[in-house]
């Protein structure tokens, strides 16, 4: 690719992508609301509010691929979520449509299905059960991406990201963790496979424990290699086991299921 | 019920409900942006923009049931759809939560799955494939309703309405038509069944032709009785058969599949 | 048939069968622990404890068909359930095996799946979720019947009976009711169809409201004709609607789900 | 339609079609190897061996629809089946492709799945289990029709015909019978529906007894109205019940399952 | 855990557990009818007949977890199976309910589905097809465990054990073998995972050959590591291949499918 | 085995089999239309046209196993495909039936399902969608094999071969490649497993990228070990990426989907 746009470049996943995915394109165009620091070699830094239609259009122009990590990624008041994750996603897909339909990696979330219990194995075709406004906004995004695929041929990878950190941080992440290395390989696969279409794929490492049938990862040739199990002793030593009926123990979405509706 | 709120009371479905469902409650509270005329006996008329949070809260207060027919029901520019069908639905569910969680009939749409072809039989659990921004907004609504059920116990009937008019108006409606009589019985069933939960139900008459497995209608005891087939001769005489590869012939969502993204 | 054995002949279903199914065989052999009155023309009356192996063997000898309605049919202390529904069913199938394998109508129950919620549609292949010891005993019976089919070719109809009374008695029975007329036709179908095998069939009338996919009824040519809906007004007038989170409103098994484990 | 081709016009189904479907087109072009008698008004009579490529091409030229009932319809030596049902079907689809792709009603058969037992309910998507060379030839035909749909857009209705006679003739036909009236309505539906695609549909009346989930009939608006049950008494009086392990009692394909491979 | 109860401690699996799972609890409470030898350090030895309700209640009191390996594990006369596997399991679950509901590892069996043929891949949700009275007793146990989960919140792992020995002993075990090492890791996983629920899991090593979709093993983070394939040469050298239509070759339950009903 | 027949011995797969599978039998009987060279030690070389019934009968006589790789394996004119892949397969199964029903490895093909898009994961039970006459001929072969299993007990492995070459040759083969080593192990597994039945198995290596749920490979204990990913750099360097809407990029069957019907 000549130019790859990374939204949310100042966030957790965005910083990983910035540091390690430069080889995917001649230029990385980095965007976030703030906090990205100066551009390095081969980088363009363009602050942008996803809710600003015109700004998003300018941002997307000239890009051959979009790694869409931007927006709100936790439970927040509705107006914030709506601006970034609903208006923002609409703006992004309209911009892509206007500018040659570059392939999009859409960071969806396990919180689209967070209200399933932890003793069930899910397929990507199971009906959604979001665990908060954030999760609902990601259901919206998956629906919009599917529309743009069916109507215009826009390709998107709908990646339901588990928990991507250096290491798993609590017991639930022993099941939901995706290592940064696996994330990097995942992005490479999305932009490499000849035919992408619009598949849904669980963004999770090859953890011993898990709730998701990861069969669709092979559609893009992604084979995760890390395993949260390596951190079990550390995790279990760090904190007592939560009660069995705590949301963290019971639901796939964990604590999100117990979050209130945040007021602005 | 003491008071049943009908949103979209000035629209097509709303007028039917107003005229024929007065027996469901002592008072019908009617709302729309405009165009409802004066209140009759047993009626309250309250104009309201669904995008206005405070107004929606006032509207819902004191109601024991909500027949939510309001919002945009065709393909329109994004801002209109977002205001009424996304912000508006969030406002409605928040208002319901604040006011005793009255049962909600949520008018969803076949346009949540409009991009399936007409030679497939769909279950309510099949993944959504919306055919426009309107359809995506209804996907959002179904997701939000499910969230409020899983998190707070809010009951909703998610009715994927086909085409509700006096008579079917074109060949596609021979499959998608729901008669006003069947609609009236459907609303009665939703507010009568002891346990509702949050089921998805196809809102379609007992047409000879059809694409949807209507098994879930029995969850609420609804058995549609009308049949678009009675109007076939009339329909076929009125207009030539569309080409087999026209969107109207090919996709379940019909012409919506060929609509552009409307610009404001 | 020359001789049809009816177990549980003194019970609710047994009395219906005795009165109305005499045409199925030259002789009805009626059995129960007690309470059957004297034999009429074409009848044999043989009291029997199903837990008594030798007595059951004698009972079955010479019969060409078995309508097994006997045993405990409500939540009771374990020892009672085990004697009649576990030991008793084993005794019955062993007796049938020893005596020419007459076809068996096995009265199973909706309480094998009572813990599913009322907003789900079940197939007969869905995993069982019994709602009490009684329900577990019926799971056992279905398993034993399947074994005798796979191992020895014994034919059984596994009929998951809903609620069979003259009329539905409460709101839940608007979904679960099977009319006596439909029951009579059902028994006729089981003993008439050339090939029975070992199918599971929901024993429920053609009620508007319902939770079960009744497709397998056609395997034996049974088409229920009655509809609990005819009694709705009467039912709704008789008692207030139960709370939405009462077991009767929430679970398919109704009040059984809230029964304790009975102590002897 | 201007001209509808009926192959197999001299056979059982063909005679029904000839007598009762003249209203579908200005001209019925009738074809068979022999035995059709002279052409009546609005008829063309063209004898043809389906295995003769050039003759089939001529036969199809100028037709707007094809009701393909021709070929072998029972178990016969391989060479006969191959000539008419394999070579012949290839010839027919090639001819259709060369001549404007008229819509095709393809008479497939329940013998594509005849080895399933009679206590199972089948969907049209279940894997095929043919019960003889005839059944395998129909599996071939369904595959070829699907290919011509996916590759060229050719529309076909793949109708798995049960047993079409004036009345059911044995006990198995109580489940598999399709009345001539229902057959006539079925053909009308196939040629009337705007979008056909390439669906598989069970060709069976609304019999009380049956083994097939007939949901897909609604794709074309066909609602069978007759019921083999009306003939049960007659059937049961005419012949003793076959043994429970006879192929007629055990398999959906009945006696075909016990046919040998016929030698030429 | 402070105290882990191991039933069936004198049996094959029990001896493995006793020798290798001491680290799971401060005290191992070992129970069997007989044959356990004296208590070692950190052990309590308590002989017990599972059919004795009071004794089982005493046995369970004070335990934080139960590894239920006890009962009959082969085809035996009904009375033996009923006493240990039906009465006994009821006693165990009642005792657990009375004593704080310690988590239960329930040793179920592949003989719950033994009558499926060896060319099918099974999911844990497929309907049960037991291959003997022993298998039926395990169907009962799974049903009872599910009831206690749905009604009381009791957690159980329902482990359908294949064949657990030092090495596979015949050709069928090349598919069904679970190594002692994998068994030990499996028990650890069951008692370690924060949320268990009531899942069904195949108890089988990572054998090349196999018939079961082992996806649910990840629910508890269990990843088997051994492979019966390592023993193929040895097995094949030891005995001739059984005939293809021998039960051992044909059914998943192997020879159990050919066992008679044992008489007492 | 005493004698293993390899058809298509002069072709690509046949040469691999000849060179590396001699240990499976005392004698390899090699057959093709031509091009096999002289017989080596332990070999018999018998040229044969599969369309010649008598010749095929002679060929099969005396063999204990058949590795059926013969016939046409690309898109060719109908008469060629019919002679080798339809007449030829009928001849082969009839010959096997006449000569003790030796187990058959039937080389089916991914072209039976070639018209599915590359963003779908297929099970072996999904309906077939052939991508050409060659694919349809393989659908026929799978159907015929199933018939001979259900009717006569003939065992066959229906192996849907992807692309078997020394190395993958284009981007699509990164998903469909089966290495010669994996092919050799696959044949060993087919002839080694005690109970084969008639399963369908994807013939594909353990590639990172892929579209097929390979669960059924374990039915015969086959665990592929090679991975096309090792050749990605080489493949990507060799040729530019095909357009995203090229058949090679879009359909599982690749270029076959764009092949015309070849004329003789």
Short mmCIF file of C-alpha atoms in Angstrom, two decimals, chain A residues 103 146 149 155 191-199 213 215-223, chain F residues 117-121 171 205-213 227 229 232 236 241 244 249-250:
data_model
loop_
_atom_site.label_atom_id
_atom_site.label_comp_id
_atom_site.label_asym_id
_atom_site.label_seq_id
_atom_site.Cartn_x
_atom_site.Cartn_y
_atom_site.Cartn_z
CA UNK A 103 -10.21 -2.00 2.55
CA UNK A 146 -22.30 -5.20 6.03
CA UNK A 149 -20.43 -4.50 1.42
CA UNK A 155 -14.56 -4.83 1.96
CA UNK A 191 -4.51 -6.47 4.31
CA UNK A 192 -2.83 -9.41 2.59
CA UNK A 193 -5.60 -11.86 1.73
CA UNK A 194 -6.72 -11.48 -1.92
CA UNK A 195 -10.47 -11.76 -1.27
CA UNK A 196 -11.68 -10.36 2.02
CA UNK A 197 -15.43 -9.88 1.69
CA UNK A 198 -16.97 -8.92 5.01
CA UNK A 199 -16.28 -11.68 7.52
CA UNK A 213 -15.29 -20.86 17.86
CA UNK A 215 -12.88 -21.22 12.77
CA UNK A 216 -13.32 -18.03 10.69
CA UNK A 217 -9.79 -16.83 11.46
CA UNK A 218 -8.61 -19.16 8.71
CA UNK A 219 -10.58 -17.20 6.12
CA UNK A 220 -7.78 -14.66 6.24
CA UNK A 221 -5.00 -17.08 7.10
CA UNK A 222 -4.56 -15.79 10.63
CA UNK A 223 -3.30 -18.32 13.13
CA UNK F 117 -17.47 -17.31 -1.96
CA UNK F 118 -14.13 -17.26 -0.17
CA UNK F 119 -15.43 -15.50 2.94
CA UNK F 120 -17.53 -18.49 4.01
CA UNK F 121 -16.56 -21.49 6.12
CA UNK F 171 -2.56 -17.40 -4.31
CA UNK F 205 -3.17 -29.50 4.29
CA UNK F 206 -3.06 -27.63 7.57
CA UNK F 207 -2.84 -24.28 5.81
CA UNK F 208 -3.13 -21.07 7.78
CA UNK F 209 -5.61 -19.83 5.22
CA UNK F 210 -8.61 -21.97 4.39
CA UNK F 211 -12.35 -22.14 3.92
CA UNK F 212 -13.25 -25.58 5.15
CA UNK F 213 -14.11 -26.98 8.55
CA UNK F 227 1.17 -25.58 5.54
CA UNK F 229 1.94 -20.53 4.33
CA UNK F 232 3.54 -17.35 0.62
CA UNK F 236 3.39 -13.36 -3.83
CA UNK F 241 -2.37 -10.05 -6.79
CA UNK F 244 -10.58 -8.62 -5.92
CA UNK F 249 -10.14 -14.04 -5.73
CA UNK F 250 -13.83 -14.40 -5.17
#
